[in-house]
CSV table of C-alpha atoms in Angstrom, one decimal:
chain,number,residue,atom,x,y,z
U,1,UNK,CA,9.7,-80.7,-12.1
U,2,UNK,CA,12.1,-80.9,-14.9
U,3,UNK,CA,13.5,-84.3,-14.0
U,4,UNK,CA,10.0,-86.2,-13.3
U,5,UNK,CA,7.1,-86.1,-10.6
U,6,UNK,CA,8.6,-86.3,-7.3
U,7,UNK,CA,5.7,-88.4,-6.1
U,8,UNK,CA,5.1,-88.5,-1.6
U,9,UNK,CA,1.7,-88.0,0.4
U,10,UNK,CA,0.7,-85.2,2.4
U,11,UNK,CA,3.1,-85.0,5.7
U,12,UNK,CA,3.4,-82.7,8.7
U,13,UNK,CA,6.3,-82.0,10.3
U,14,UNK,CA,5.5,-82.2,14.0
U,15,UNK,CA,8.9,-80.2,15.3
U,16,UNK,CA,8.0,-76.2,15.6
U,17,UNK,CA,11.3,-74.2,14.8
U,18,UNK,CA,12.7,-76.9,12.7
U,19,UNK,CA,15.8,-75.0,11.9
U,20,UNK,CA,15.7,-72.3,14.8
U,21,UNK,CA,17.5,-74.9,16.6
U,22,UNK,CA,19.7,-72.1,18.5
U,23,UNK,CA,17.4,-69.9,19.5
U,24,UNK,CA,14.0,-71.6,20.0
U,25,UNK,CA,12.3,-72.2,23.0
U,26,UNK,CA,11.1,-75.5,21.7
U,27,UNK,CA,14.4,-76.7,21.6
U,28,UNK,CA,16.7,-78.1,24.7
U,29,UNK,CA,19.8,-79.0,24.8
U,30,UNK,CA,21.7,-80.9,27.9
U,31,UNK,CA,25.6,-80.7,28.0
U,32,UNK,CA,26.0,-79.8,24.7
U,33,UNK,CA,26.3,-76.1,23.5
U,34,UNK,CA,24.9,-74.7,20.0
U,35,UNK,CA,26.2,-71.8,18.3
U,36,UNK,CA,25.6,-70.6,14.3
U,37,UNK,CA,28.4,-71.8,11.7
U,38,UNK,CA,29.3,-69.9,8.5
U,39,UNK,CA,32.1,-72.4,8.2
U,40,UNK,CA,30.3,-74.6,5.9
U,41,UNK,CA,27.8,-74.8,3.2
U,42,UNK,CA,24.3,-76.3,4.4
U,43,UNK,CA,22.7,-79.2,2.4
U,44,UNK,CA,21.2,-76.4,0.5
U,45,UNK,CA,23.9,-74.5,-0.4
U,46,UNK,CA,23.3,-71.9,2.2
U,47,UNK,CA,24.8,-71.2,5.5
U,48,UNK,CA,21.8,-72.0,7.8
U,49,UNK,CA,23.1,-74.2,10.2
U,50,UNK,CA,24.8,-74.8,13.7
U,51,UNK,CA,27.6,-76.4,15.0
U,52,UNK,CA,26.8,-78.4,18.3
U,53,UNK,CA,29.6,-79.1,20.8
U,54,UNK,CA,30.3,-80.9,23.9
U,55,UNK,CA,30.6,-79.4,26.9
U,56,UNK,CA,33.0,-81.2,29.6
U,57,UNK,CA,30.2,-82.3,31.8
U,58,UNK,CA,30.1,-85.9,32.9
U,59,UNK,CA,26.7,-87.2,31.5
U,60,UNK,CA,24.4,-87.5,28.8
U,61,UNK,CA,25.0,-85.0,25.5
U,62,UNK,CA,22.1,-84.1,23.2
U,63,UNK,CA,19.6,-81.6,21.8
U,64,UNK,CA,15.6,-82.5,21.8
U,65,UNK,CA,12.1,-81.1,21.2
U,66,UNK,CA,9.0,-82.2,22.4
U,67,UNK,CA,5.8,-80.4,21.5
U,68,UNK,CA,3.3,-83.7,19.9
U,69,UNK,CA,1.3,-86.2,21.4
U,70,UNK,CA,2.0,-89.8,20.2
U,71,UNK,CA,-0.6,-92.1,19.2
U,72,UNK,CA,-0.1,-95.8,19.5
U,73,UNK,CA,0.4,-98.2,16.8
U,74,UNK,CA,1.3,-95.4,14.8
U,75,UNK,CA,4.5,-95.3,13.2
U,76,UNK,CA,6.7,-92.1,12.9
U,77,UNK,CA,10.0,-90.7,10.9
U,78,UNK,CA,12.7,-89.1,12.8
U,79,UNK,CA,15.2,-87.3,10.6
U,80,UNK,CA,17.6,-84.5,10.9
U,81,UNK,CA,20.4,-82.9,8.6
U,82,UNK,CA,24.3,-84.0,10.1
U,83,UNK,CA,27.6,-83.3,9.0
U,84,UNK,CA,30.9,-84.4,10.3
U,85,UNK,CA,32.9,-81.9,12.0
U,86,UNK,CA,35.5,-83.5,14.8
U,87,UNK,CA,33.3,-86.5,15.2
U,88,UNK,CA,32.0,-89.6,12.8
U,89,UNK,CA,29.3,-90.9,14.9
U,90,UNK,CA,26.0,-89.4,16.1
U,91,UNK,CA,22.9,-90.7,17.4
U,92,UNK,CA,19.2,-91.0,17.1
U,93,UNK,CA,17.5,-91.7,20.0
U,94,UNK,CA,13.7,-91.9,21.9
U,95,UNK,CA,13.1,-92.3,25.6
U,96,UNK,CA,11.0,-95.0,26.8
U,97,UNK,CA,7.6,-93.5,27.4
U,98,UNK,CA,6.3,-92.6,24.3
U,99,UNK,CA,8.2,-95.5,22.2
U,100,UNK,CA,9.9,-98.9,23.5
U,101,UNK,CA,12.9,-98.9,25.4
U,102,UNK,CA,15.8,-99.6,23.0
U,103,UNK,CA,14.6,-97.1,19.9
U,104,UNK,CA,18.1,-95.6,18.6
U,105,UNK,CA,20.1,-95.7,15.8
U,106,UNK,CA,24.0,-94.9,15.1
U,107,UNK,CA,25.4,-92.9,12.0
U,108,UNK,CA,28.8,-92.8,10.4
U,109,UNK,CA,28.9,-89.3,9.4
U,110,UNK,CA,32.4,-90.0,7.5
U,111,UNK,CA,31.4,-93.2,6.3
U,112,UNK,CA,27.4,-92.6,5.3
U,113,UNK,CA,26.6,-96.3,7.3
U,114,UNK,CA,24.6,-96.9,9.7
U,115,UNK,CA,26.0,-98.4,13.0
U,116,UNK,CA,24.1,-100.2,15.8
U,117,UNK,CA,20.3,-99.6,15.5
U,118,UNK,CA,18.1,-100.5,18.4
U,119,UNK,CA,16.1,-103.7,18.5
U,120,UNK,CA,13.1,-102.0,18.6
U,121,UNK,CA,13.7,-99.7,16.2
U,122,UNK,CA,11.9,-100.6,12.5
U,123,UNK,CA,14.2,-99.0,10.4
U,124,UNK,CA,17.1,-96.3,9.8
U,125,UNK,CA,19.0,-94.9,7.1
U,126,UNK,CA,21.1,-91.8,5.5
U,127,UNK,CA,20.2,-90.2,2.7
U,128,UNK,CA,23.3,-88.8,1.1
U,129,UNK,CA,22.6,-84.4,0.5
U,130,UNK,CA,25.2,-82.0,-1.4
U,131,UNK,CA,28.2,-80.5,0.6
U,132,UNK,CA,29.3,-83.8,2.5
U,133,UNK,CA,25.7,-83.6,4.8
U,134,UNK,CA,23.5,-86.9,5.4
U,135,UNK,CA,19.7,-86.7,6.1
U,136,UNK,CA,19.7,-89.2,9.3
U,137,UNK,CA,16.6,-90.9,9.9
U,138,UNK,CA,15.4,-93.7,12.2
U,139,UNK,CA,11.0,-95.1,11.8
U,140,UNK,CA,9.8,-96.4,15.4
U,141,UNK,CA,6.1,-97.6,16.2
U,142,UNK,CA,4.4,-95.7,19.4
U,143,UNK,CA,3.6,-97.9,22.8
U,144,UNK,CA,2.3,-95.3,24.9
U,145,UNK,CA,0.8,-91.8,25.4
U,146,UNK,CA,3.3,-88.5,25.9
U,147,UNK,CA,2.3,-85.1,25.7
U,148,UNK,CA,5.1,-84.1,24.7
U,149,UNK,CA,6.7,-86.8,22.9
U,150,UNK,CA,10.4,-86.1,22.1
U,151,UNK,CA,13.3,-86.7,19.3
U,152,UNK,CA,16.7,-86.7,20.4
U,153,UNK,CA,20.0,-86.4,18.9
U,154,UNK,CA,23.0,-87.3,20.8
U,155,UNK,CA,26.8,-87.0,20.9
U,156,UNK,CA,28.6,-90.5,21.5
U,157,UNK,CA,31.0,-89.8,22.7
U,158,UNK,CA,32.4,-90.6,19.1
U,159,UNK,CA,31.9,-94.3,19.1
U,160,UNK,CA,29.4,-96.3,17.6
U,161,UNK,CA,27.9,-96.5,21.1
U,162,UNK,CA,24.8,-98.0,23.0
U,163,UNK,CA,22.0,-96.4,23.9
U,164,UNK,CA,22.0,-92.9,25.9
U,165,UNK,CA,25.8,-93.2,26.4
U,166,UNK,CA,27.0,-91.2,29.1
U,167,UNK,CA,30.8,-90.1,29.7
U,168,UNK,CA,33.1,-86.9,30.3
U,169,UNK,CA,32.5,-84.1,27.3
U,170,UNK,CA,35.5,-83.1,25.8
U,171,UNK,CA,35.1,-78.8,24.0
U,172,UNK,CA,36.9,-80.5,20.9
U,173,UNK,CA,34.5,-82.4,19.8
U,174,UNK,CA,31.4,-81.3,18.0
U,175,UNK,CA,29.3,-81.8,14.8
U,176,UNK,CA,27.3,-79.7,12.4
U,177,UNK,CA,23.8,-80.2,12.6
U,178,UNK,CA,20.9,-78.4,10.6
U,179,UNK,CA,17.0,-78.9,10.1
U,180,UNK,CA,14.7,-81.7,11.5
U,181,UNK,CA,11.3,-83.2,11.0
U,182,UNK,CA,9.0,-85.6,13.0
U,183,UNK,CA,6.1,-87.2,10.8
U,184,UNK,CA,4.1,-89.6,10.7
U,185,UNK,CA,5.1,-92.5,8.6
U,186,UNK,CA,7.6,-95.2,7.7
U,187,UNK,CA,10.3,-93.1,5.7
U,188,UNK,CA,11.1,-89.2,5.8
U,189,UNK,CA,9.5,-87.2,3.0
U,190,UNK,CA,10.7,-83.5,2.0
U,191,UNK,CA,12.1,-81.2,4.5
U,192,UNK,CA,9.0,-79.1,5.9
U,193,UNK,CA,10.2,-75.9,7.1
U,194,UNK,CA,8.2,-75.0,10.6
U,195,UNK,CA,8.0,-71.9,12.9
U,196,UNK,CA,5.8,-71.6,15.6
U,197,UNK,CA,3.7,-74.7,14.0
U,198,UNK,CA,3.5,-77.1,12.1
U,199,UNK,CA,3.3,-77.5,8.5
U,200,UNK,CA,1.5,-79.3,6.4
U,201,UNK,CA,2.8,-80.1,2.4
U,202,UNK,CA,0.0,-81.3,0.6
U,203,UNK,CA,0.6,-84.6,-1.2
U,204,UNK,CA,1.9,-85.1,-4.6
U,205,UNK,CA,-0.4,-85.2,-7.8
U,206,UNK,CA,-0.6,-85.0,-11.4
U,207,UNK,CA,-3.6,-85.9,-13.4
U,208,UNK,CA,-4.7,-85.1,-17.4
U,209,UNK,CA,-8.1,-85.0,-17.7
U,210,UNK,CA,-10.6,-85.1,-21.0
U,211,UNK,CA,-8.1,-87.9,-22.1
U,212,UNK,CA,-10.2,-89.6,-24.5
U,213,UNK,CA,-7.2,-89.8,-26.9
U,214,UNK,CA,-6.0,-92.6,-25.2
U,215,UNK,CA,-7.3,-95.7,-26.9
U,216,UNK,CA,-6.6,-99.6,-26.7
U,217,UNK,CA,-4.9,-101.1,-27.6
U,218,UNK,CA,-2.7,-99.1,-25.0
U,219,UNK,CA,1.1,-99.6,-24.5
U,220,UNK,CA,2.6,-97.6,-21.7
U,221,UNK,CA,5.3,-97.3,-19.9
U,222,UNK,CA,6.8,-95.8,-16.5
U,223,UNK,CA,10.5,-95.2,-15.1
U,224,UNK,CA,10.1,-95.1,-11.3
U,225,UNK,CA,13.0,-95.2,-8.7
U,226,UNK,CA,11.1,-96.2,-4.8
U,227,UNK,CA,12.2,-94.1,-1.8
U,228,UNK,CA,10.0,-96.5,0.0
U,229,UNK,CA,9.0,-99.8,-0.2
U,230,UNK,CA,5.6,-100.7,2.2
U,231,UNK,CA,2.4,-99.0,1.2
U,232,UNK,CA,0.9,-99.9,-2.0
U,233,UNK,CA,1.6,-97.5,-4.7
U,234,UNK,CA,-0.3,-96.7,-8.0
U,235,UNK,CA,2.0,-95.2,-10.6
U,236,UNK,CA,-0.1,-94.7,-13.8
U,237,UNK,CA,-3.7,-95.3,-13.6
U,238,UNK,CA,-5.9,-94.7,-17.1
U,239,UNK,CA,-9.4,-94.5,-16.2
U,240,UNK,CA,-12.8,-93.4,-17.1
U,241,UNK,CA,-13.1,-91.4,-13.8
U,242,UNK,CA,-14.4,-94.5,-11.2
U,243,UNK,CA,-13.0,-97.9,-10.3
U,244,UNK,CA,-14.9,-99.8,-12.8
U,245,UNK,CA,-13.6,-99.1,-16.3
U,246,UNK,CA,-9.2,-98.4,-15.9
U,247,UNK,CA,-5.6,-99.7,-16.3
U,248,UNK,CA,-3.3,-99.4,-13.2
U,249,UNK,CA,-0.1,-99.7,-13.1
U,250,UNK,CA,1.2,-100.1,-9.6
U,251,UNK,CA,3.7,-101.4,-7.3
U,252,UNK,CA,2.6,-103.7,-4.7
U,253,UNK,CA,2.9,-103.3,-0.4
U,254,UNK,CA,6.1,-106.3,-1.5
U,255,UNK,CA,7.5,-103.6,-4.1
U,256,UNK,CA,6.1,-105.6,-6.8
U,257,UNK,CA,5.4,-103.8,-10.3
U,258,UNK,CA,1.4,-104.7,-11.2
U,259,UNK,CA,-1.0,-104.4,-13.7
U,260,UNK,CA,-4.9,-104.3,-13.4
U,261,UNK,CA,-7.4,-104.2,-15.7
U,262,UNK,CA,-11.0,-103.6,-15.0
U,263,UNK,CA,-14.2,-103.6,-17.7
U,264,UNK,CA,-17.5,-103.4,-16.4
U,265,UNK,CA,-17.0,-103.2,-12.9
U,266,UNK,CA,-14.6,-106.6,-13.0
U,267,UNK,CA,-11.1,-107.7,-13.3
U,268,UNK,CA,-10.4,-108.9,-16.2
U,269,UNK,CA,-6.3,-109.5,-15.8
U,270,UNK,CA,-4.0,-108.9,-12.7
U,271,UNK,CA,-0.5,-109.5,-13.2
U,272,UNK,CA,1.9,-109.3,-10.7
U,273,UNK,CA,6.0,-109.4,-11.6
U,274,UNK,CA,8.1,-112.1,-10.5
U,275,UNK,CA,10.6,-109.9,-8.1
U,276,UNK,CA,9.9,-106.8,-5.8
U,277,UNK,CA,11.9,-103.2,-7.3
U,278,UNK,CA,15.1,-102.2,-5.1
U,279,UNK,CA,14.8,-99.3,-3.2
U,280,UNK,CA,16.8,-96.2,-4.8
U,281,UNK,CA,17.0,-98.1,-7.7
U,282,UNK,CA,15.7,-96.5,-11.1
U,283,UNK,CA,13.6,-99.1,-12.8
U,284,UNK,CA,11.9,-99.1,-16.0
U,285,UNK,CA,8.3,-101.2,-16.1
U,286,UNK,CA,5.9,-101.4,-19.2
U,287,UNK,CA,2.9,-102.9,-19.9
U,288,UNK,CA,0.6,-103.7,-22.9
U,289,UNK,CA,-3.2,-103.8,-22.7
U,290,UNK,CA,-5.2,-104.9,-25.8
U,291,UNK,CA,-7.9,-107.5,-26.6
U,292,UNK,CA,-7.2,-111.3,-25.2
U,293,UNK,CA,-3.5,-109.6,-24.5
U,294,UNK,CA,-2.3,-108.1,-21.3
U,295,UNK,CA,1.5,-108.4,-20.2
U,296,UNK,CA,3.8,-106.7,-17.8
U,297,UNK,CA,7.8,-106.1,-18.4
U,298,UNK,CA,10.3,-104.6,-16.0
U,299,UNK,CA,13.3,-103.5,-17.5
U,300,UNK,CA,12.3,-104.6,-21.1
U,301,UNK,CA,12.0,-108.4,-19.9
U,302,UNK,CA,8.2,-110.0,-19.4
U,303,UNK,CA,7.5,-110.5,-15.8
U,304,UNK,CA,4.6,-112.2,-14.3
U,305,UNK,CA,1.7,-114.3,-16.1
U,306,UNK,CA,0.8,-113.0,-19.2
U,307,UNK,CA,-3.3,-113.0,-19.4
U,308,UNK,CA,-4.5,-114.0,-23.2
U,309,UNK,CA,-8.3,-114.1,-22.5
U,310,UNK,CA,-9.6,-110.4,-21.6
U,311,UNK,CA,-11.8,-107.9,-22.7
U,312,UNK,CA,-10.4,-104.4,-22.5
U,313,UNK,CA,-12.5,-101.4,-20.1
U,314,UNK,CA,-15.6,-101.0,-21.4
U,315,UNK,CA,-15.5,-97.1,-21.5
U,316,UNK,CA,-13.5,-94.6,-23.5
U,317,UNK,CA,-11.0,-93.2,-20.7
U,318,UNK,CA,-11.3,-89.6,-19.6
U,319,UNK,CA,-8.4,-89.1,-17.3
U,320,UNK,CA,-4.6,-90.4,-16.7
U,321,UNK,CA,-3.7,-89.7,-13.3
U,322,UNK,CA,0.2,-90.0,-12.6
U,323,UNK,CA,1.1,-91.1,-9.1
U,324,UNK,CA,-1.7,-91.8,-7.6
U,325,UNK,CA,-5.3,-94.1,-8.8
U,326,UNK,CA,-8.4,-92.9,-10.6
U,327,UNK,CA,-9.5,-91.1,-6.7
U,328,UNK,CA,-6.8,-89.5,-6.2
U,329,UNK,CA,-5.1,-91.6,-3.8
U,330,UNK,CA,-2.7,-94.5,-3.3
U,331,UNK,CA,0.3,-92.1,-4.0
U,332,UNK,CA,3.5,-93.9,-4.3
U,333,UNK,CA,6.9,-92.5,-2.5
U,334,UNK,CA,9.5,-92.2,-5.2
U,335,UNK,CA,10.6,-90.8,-8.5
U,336,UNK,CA,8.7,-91.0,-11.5
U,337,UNK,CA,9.9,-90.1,-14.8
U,338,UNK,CA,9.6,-91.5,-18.6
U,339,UNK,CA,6.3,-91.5,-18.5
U,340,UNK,CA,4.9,-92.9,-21.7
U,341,UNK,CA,1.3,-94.4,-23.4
U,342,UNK,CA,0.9,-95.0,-26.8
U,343,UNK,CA,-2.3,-96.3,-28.9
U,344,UNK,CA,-0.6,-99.8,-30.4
U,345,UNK,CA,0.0,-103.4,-29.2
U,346,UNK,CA,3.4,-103.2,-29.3
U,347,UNK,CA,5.2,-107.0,-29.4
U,348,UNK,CA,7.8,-108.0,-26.5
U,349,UNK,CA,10.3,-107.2,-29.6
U,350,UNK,CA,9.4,-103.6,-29.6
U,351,UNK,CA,9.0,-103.4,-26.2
């Protein structure tokens, strides 16, 4: 796009009906009741959304789908779109079959902070969206089989509550509530719309082939602001089309900026920065590759080792792949923009 490479992998949204929330089959909901809302703008700008409200019954509120069969060991996303109407608080939740007893997490919708998150939970946040909505989101790791394993959202009886809270409704209480997504993975990517199944988005990509106008010495630079902070990540990878000839720049599993250069099959420098990037923070990192010179800057300062005795790739590079390595994998989660290369050994002055 117009303000950089969006950069995620493939995900599928395991929810059906992701926003027919109302009307769906695929969706229950237990003392609560859902109706359509023009009253506010989505988190889109449009009016697709529903307000859900308490009923006066004395139990357990919440809406759920379950239509997937969890896997353990693998981790999955929870997320849905929320909005404060009466009440601040709302809730995340699992049952115990399909994940460990205890996976839940609390959200301030007036605030945009998390409250009590479960101990078995691995991780939970809110991603702030226009027109006062937050993108709730909870990752938990599977312990057992379910057919149909389940997400939950519940009412809290507007306290920054325990688990599965259960207490007398009250019809004045209610919150807006629009769009959800079950993935696999360790932090929501974009909102897949579903219908009667689920979607797949194809991951993110951008490559330049027949680039044999990029020469060392090679100075390049990359802006890049991590969603997520876990899986290894290559950013900018220059490369004669295999493993054994390329420069990558990548950000390590520890959010580490890196940069490896291979000639002949071998490494010839590694250089990993001091201190790990800050998630949602935009960070620039450049490097320099030339002979006997390799060095690695984040934000315009040297970083790491520098490496004074290499020989640069062997072969002329043919392709610059963006956001991913020379096969096409290894995509990153996060926002890439000024990306830069340039044929001079530029000094840490001009860097």
């Amino acid at each position: 796009g117009p303000n950089g490479l969006n950069s995620e992998q493939a995900a599928t949204n395991l929810f059906t009906d992701s926003n027919a929330i109302l009307t769906s089959e695929d969706w229950t909901a237990d003392d609560v009741t859902l109706a359509a809302s023009t009253a506010v703008l989505d988190p889109f700008g449009g009016k697709n959304l529903f307000l859900m409200t308490e009923t006066t019954g004395s139990s357990l509120h919440w809406i759920s789908q379950g239509v997937f069969t969890s896997v353990i060991g693998i981790k999955y996303v929870q997320s849905v779109f929320l909005k404060k109407s009466s009440d601040d608080w709302v809730q995340l939740s699992q049952d115990n079959v399909a994940f460990p007893s205890g996976t839940f997490a609390n959200f301030n919708l007036a605030t945009g902070v998390t409250g009590q998150i479960g101990a078995t939970t691995d991780a939970a946040g809110m991603i702030p969206y226009p027109n006062g909505w937050y993108r709730c989101w909870m990752t938990m790791e599977a312990d057992g089989v379910q057919a149909s394993t389940r997400g939950y959202v519940y009412m809290t009886n507007n306290v920054d509550a325990n688990q599965w809270v259960s207490y007398t409704g009250d019809t004045s209480s209610h919150t807006y509530i629009s769009r959800a997504q079950f993935e696999v993975g360790t932090y929501p990517t974009t909102y897949i719309e579903t219908g009667a199944a689920t979607v797949t988005r194809n991951k993110d990509q951008l490559s330049y082939a027949g680039a044999s106008n990029a020469q060392y010495p090679l100075t390049g630079r990359v802006r890049y602001t991590p969603n997520q902070i876990e899986d290894i990540g290559v950013l900018l990878d220059v490369n004669d089309g295999t493993a054994d000839d390329r420069v990558e720049l990548s950000v390590t599993a520890a959010g580490k900026p890196r940069l490896l250069v291979r000639s002949g099959g071998s490494d010839v420098a590694d250089i990993t920065a001091d201190d790990a990037l800050v998630r949602g923070v935009s960070t620039l990192i450049n490097f320099v590759v030339g002979e006997d010179d390799a060095r690695l800057y984040v934000d315009e300062v040297a970083t790491g080792t520098d490496d004074t005795s290499l020989a640069v790739p062997a072969d002329t590079p043919t392709s610059i792949n963006v956001g991913e390595d020379y096969n096409n994998v290894n995509q990153p989660n996060g926002l890439i923009t000024d990306v830069g290369l340039a044929n001079e050994n530029q000094s840490t002055a001009e860097i």
